[in-house]
CSV table of C-alpha atoms in Angstrom, one decimal:
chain,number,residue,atom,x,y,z
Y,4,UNK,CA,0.0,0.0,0.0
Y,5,UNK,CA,1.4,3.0,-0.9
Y,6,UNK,CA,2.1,5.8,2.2
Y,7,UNK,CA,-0.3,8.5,1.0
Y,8,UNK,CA,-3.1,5.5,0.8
Y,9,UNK,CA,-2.4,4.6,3.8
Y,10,UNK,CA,-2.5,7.4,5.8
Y,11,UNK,CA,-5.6,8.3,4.6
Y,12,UNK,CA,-7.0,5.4,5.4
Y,13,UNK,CA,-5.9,5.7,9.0
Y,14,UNK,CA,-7.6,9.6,9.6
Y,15,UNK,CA,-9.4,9.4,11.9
Y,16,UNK,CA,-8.3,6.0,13.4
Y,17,UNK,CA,-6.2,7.4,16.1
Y,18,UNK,CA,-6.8,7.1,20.0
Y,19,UNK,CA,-8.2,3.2,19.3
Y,20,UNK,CA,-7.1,0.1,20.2
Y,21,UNK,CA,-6.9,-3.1,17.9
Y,22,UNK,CA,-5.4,-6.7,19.0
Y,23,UNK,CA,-3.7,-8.6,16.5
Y,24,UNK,CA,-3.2,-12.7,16.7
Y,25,UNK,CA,0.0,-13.7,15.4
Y,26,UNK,CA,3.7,-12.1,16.8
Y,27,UNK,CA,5.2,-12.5,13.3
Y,28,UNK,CA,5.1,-12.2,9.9
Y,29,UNK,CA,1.7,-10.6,9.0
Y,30,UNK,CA,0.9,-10.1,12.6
Y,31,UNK,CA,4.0,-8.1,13.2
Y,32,UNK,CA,3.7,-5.8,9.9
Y,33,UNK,CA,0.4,-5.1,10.6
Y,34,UNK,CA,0.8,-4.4,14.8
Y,35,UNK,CA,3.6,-2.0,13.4
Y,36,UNK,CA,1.9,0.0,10.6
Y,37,UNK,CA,-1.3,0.4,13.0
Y,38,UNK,CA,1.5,1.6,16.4
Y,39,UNK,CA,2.9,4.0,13.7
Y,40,UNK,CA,-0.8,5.6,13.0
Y,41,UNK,CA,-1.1,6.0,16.8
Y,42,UNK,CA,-3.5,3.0,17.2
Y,43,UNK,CA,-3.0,0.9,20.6
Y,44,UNK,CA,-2.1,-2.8,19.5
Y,45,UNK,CA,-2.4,-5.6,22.0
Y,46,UNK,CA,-0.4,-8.5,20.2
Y,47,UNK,CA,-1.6,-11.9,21.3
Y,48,UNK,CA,0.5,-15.4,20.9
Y,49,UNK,CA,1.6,-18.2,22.7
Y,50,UNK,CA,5.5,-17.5,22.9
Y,51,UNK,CA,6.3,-15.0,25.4
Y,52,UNK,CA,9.8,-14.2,24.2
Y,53,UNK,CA,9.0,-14.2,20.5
Y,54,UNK,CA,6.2,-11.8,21.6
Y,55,UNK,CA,8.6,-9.5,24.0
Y,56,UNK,CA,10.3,-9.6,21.1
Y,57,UNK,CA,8.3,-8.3,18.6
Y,58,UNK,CA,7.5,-5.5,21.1
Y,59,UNK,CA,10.6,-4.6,21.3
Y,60,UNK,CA,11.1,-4.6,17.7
Y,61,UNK,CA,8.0,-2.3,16.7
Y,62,UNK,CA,9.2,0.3,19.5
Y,63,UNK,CA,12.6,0.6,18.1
Y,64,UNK,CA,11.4,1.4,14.9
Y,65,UNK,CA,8.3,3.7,16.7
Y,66,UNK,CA,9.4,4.6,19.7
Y,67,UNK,CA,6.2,5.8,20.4
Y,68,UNK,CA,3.9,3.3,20.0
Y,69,UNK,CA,1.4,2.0,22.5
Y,70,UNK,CA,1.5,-2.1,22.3
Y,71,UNK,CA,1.9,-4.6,24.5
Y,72,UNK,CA,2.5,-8.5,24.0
Y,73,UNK,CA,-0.7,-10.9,25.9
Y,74,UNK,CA,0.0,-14.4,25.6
Y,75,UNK,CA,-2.9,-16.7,24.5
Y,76,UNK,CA,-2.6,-20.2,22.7
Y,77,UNK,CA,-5.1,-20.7,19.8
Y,78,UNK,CA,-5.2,-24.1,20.3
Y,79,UNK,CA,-6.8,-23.9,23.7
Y,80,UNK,CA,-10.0,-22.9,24.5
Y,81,UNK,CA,-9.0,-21.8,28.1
Y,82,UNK,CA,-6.0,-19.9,27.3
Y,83,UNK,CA,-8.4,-18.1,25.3
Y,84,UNK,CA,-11.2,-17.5,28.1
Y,85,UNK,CA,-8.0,-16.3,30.1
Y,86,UNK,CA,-7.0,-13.8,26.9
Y,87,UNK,CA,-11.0,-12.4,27.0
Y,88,UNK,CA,-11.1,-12.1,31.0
Y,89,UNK,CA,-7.9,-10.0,31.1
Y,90,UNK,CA,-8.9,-7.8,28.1
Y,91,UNK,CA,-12.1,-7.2,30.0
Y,92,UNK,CA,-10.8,-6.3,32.8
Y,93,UNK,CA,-8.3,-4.3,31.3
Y,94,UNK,CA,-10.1,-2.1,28.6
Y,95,UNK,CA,-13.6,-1.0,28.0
Y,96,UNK,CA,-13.9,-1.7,24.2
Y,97,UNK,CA,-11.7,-3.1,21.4
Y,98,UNK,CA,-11.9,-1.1,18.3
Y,99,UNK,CA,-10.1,-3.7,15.5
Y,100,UNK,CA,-9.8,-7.2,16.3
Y,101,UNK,CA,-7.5,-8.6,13.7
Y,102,UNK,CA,-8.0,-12.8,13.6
Y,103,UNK,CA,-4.5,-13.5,11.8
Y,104,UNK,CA,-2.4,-16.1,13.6
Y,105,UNK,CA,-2.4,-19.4,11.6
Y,106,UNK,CA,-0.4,-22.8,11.1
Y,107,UNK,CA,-0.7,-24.6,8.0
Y,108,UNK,CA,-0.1,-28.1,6.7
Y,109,UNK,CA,0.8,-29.8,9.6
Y,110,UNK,CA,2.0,-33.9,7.6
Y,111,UNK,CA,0.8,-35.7,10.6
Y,112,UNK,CA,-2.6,-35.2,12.2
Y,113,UNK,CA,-2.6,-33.2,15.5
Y,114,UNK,CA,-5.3,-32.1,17.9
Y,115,UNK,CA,-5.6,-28.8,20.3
Y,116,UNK,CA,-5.7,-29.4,23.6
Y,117,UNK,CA,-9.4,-29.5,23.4
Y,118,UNK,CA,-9.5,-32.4,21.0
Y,119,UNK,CA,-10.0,-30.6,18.0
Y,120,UNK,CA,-7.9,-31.2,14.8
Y,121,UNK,CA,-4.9,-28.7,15.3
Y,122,UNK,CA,-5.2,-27.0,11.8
Y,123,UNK,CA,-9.1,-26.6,11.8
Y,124,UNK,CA,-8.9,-25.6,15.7
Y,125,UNK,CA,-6.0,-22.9,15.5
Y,126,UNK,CA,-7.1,-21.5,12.1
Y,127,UNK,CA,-10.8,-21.1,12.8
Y,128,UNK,CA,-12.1,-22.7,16.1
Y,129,UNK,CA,-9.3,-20.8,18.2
Y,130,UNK,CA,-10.6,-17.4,16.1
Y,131,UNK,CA,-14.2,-18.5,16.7
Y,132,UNK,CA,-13.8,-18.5,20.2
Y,133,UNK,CA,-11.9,-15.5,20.5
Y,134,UNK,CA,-14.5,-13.3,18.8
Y,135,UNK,CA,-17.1,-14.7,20.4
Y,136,UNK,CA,-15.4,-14.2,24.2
Y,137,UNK,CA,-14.1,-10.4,23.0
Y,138,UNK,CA,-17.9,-9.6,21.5
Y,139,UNK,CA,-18.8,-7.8,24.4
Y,140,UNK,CA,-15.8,-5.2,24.0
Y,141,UNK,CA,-16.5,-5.2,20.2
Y,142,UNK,CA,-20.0,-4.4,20.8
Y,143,UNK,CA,-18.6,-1.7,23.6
Y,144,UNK,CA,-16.9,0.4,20.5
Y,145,UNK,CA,-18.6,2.9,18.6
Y,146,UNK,CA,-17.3,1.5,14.9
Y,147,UNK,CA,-15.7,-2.5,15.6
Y,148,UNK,CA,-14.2,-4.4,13.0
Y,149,UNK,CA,-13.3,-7.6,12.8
Y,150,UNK,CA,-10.4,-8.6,10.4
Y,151,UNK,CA,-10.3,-12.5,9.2
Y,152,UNK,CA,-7.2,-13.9,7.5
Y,153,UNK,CA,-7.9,-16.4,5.0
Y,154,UNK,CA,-6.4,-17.7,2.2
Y,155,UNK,CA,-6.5,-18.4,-1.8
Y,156,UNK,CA,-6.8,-21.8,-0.5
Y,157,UNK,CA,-10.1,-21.4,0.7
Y,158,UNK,CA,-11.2,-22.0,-3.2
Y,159,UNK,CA,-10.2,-25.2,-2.7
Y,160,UNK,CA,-11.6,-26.4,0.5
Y,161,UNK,CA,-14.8,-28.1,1.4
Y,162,UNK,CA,-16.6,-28.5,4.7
Y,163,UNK,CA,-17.2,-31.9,5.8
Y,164,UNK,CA,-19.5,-31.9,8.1
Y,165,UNK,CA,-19.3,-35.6,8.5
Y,166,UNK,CA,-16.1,-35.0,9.5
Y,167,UNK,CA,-15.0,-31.6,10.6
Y,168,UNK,CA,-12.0,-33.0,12.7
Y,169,UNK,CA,-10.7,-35.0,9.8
Y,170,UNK,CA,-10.7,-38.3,11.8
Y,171,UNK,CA,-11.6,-40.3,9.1
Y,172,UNK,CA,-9.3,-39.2,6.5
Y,173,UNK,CA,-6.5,-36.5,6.9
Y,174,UNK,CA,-4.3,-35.0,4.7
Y,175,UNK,CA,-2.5,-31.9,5.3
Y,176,UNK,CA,-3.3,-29.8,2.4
Y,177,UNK,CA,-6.8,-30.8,2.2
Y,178,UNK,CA,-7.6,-29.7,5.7
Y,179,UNK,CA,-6.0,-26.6,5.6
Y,180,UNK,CA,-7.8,-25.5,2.9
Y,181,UNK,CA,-10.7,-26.6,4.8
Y,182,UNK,CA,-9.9,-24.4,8.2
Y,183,UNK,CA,-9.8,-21.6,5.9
Y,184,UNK,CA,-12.8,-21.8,4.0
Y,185,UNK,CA,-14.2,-22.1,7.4
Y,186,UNK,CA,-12.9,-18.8,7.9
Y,187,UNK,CA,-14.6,-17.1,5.0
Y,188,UNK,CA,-17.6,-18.6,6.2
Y,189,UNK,CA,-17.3,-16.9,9.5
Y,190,UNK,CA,-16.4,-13.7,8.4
Y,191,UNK,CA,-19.5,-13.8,5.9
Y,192,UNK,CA,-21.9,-15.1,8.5
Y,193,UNK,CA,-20.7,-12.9,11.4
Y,194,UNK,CA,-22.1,-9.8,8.5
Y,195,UNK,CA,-25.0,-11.7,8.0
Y,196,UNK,CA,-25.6,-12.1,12.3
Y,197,UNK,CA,-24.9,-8.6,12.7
Y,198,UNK,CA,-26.8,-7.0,10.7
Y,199,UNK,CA,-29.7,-9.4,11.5
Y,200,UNK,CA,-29.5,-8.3,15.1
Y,201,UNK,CA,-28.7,-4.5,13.9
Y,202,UNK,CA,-25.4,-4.4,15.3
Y,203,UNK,CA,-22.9,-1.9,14.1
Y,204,UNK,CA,-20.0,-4.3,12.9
Y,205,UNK,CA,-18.2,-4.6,9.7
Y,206,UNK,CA,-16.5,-8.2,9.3
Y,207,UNK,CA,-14.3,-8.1,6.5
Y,208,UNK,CA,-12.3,-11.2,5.0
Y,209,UNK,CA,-9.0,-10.8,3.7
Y,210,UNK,CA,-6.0,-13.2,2.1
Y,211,UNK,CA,-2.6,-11.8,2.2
Y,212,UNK,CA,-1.7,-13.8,-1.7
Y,213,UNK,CA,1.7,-15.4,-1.4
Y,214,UNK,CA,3.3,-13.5,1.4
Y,215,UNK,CA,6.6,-15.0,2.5
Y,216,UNK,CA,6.0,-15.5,6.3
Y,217,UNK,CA,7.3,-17.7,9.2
Y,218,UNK,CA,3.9,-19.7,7.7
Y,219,UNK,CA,6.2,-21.9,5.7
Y,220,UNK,CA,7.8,-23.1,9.2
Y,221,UNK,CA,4.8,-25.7,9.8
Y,222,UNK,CA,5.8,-27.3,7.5
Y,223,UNK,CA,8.3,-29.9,7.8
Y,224,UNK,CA,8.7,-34.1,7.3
Y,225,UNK,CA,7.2,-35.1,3.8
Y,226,UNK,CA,6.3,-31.6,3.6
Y,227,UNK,CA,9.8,-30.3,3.2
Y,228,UNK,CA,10.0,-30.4,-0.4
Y,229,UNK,CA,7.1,-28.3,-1.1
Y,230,UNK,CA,8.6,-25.6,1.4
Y,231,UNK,CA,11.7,-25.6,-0.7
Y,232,UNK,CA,10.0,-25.3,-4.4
Y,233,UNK,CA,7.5,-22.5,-2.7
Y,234,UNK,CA,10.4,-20.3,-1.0
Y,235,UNK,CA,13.0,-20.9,-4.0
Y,236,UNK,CA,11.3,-21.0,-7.1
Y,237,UNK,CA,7.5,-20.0,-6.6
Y,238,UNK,CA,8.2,-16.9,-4.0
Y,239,UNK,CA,10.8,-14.9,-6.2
Y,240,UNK,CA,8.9,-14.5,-9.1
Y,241,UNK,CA,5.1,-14.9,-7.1
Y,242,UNK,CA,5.7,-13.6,-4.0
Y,243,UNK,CA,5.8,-10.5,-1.9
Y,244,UNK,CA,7.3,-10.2,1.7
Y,245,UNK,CA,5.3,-10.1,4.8
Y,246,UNK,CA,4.7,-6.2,5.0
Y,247,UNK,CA,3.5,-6.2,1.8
Y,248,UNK,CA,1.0,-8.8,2.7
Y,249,UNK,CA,-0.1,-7.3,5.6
Y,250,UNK,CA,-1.4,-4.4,3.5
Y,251,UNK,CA,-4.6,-6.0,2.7
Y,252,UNK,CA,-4.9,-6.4,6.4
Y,253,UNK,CA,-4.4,-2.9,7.1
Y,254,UNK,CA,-6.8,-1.8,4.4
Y,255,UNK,CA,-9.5,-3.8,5.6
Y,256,UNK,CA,-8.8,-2.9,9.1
Y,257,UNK,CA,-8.8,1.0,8.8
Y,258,UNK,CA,-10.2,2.5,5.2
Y,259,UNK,CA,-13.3,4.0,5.6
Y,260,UNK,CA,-15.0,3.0,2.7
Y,261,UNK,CA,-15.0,-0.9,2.6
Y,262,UNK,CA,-18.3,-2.9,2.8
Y,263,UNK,CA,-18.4,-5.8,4.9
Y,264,UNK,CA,-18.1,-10.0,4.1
Y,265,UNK,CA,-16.4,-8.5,0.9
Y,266,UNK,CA,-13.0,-10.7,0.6
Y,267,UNK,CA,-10.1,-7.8,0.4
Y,268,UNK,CA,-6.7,-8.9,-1.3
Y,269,UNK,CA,-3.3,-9.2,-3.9
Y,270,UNK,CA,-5.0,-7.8,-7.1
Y,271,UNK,CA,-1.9,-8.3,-9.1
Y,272,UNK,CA,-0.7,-11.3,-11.2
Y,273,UNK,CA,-3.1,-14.5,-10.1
Y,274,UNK,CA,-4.0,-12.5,-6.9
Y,275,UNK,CA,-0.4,-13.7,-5.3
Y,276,UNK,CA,0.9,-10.0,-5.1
Y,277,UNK,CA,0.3,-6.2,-5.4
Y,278,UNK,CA,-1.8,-3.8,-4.2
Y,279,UNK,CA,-4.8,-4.6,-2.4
Y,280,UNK,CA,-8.6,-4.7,-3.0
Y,281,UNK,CA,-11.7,-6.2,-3.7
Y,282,UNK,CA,-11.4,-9.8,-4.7
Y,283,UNK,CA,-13.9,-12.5,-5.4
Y,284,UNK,CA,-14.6,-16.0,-2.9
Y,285,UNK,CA,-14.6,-19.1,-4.3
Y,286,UNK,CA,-18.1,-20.6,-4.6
Y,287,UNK,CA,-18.2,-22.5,-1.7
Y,288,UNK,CA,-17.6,-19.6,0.7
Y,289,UNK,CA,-21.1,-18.1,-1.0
Y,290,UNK,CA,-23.1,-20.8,0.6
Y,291,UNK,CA,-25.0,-19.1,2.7
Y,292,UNK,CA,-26.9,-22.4,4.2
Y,293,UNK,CA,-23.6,-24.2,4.9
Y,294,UNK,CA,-22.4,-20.8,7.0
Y,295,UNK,CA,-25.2,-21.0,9.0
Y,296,UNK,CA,-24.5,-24.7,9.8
Y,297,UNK,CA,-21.2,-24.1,10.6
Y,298,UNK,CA,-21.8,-20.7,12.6
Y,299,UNK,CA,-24.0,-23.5,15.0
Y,300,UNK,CA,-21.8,-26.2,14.9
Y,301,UNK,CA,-19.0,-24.0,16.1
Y,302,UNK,CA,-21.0,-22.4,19.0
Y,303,UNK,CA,-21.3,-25.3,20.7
Y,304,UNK,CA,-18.0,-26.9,19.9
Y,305,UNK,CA,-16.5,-24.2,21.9
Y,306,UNK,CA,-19.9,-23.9,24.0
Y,307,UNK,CA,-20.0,-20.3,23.3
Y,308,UNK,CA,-22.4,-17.8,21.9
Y,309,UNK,CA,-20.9,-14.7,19.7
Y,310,UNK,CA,-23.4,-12.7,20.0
């Protein structure tokens, strides 16, 4: 995004306070162009010292920012409670609430602590749950937005709802295309339940194209090869690096002018790179019936109500 875009996109913004999943990559780029615009960013992850860390790192290039590191593990259902008790009792609303952190292609199946399958729980679940305990502060803020990362892989995916936790048949690329379809769903229904209920929210889905990120880590075993073809000969001509990524993020976070459940992304070559805006879902995330299902299914997997 180009400075004089951005900053117009931020007027207005300042005085707020967003929290961002994710210490790194995306998570990190975004936390600092929103610290630089003044915003307040609470940063969220499980790794204390990578999250001191990235504090750190955004002050020395802004020494003025407000942000602060909270730790909270996706994959856990009462780390997150924990996260949403201490945010309420430490603020009176949340402005942005930017659902980025993300693992991807884990070779051998895994589950949360909660049972869940680790790629469907982190990606979405974890997210789920997180909206749904920070509502109340969302609800609190005179404009709240919620920010979901998905992914061109959601064009891909399928919900099974035979088998959401992939305990009948896993395989590693197929299910995380499936935790992120699930999270165009959300962001489409959570629209859909706001505006039913006449709630001032804006939830905006958003992919990030091919954005070289510490994403690629997950990946490891059988998967190694693939890391090596995507970083070496996909990313150079493809790619763009993490900041450039995180634009989409920031554009659907702060412009002033975005409708919601619109998908926000890369508009250059195949969508992997360039400057962001509109972009089109894949069919599946359009099925409005199969959101719905979802939207209940998830409520009382993590025996919570968003709204």
């Amino acid at each position: 995004m180009e400075t004089n875009e951005k900053s117009q996109n931020l007027t207005g913004q300042r005085a707020k306070l967003a929290v961002v999943t994710g210490t790194g990559g995306l998570g990190f780029e975004a936390a600092l162009a929103l610290a630089v615009e003044g915003i307040s960013v609470v940063m969220a992850g499980r790794n204390p010292a990578k999250g001191r860390a990235s504090v750190a790192a955004i002050r020395s290039k802004c020494p003025t920012a407000q942000i602060s590191f909270e730790q909270m593990d996706l994959a856990s259902l009462s780390s997150i409670a924990d996260f949403a008790s201490r945010m309420h009792n430490r603020v009176p609303s949340i402005d942005i609430l930017i659902n980025n952190a993300g693992i991807m292609t884990v070779p051998q199946r895994n589950v949360t602590q909660d049972g869940f399958e680790l790629q469907f729980g982190v990606n979405y679940l974890g997210h789920f749950a997180l909206t749904a305990g920070l509502m109340p502060l969302l609800t609190a803020s005179e404009s709240p937005r919620v920010v979901h990362v998905t992914s061109l892989a959601h064009r891909y995916g399928a919900i099974d709802f035979k088998d959401l936790q992939s305990e009948k048949s896993y395989r590693a690329g197929v299910v995380y295309c499936r935790s992120k379809l699930a999270v165009a769903l959300f962001a489409r229904e959570l629209q859909a339940q706001a505006n039913q209920r006449g709630i001032d929210l804006l939830s905006v889905p958003v992919h990030p194209g091919f954005s070289v990120t510490g994403l690629f880590d997950a990946e490891n075993g059988k998967a190694g090869l693939s890391r090596w073809v995507s970083l070496n000969l996909i990313a150079p001509i493809l790619g763009q690096s993490a900041a450039e990524g995180a634009a989409s993020l920031i554009l659907a976070a702060t412009s002033p002018s975005i409708p919601g459940a619109q998908l926000y992304g890369p508009t250059g070559l195949l969508q992997m790179k360039g400057k962001p805006g509109p972009c089109g879902f894949g069919r599946q995330a359009l099925d409005a019936e199969s959101a719905r299902k979802l939207w209940e299914i998830s409520e009382r997997l993590v025996r919570l109500e968003v709204f």
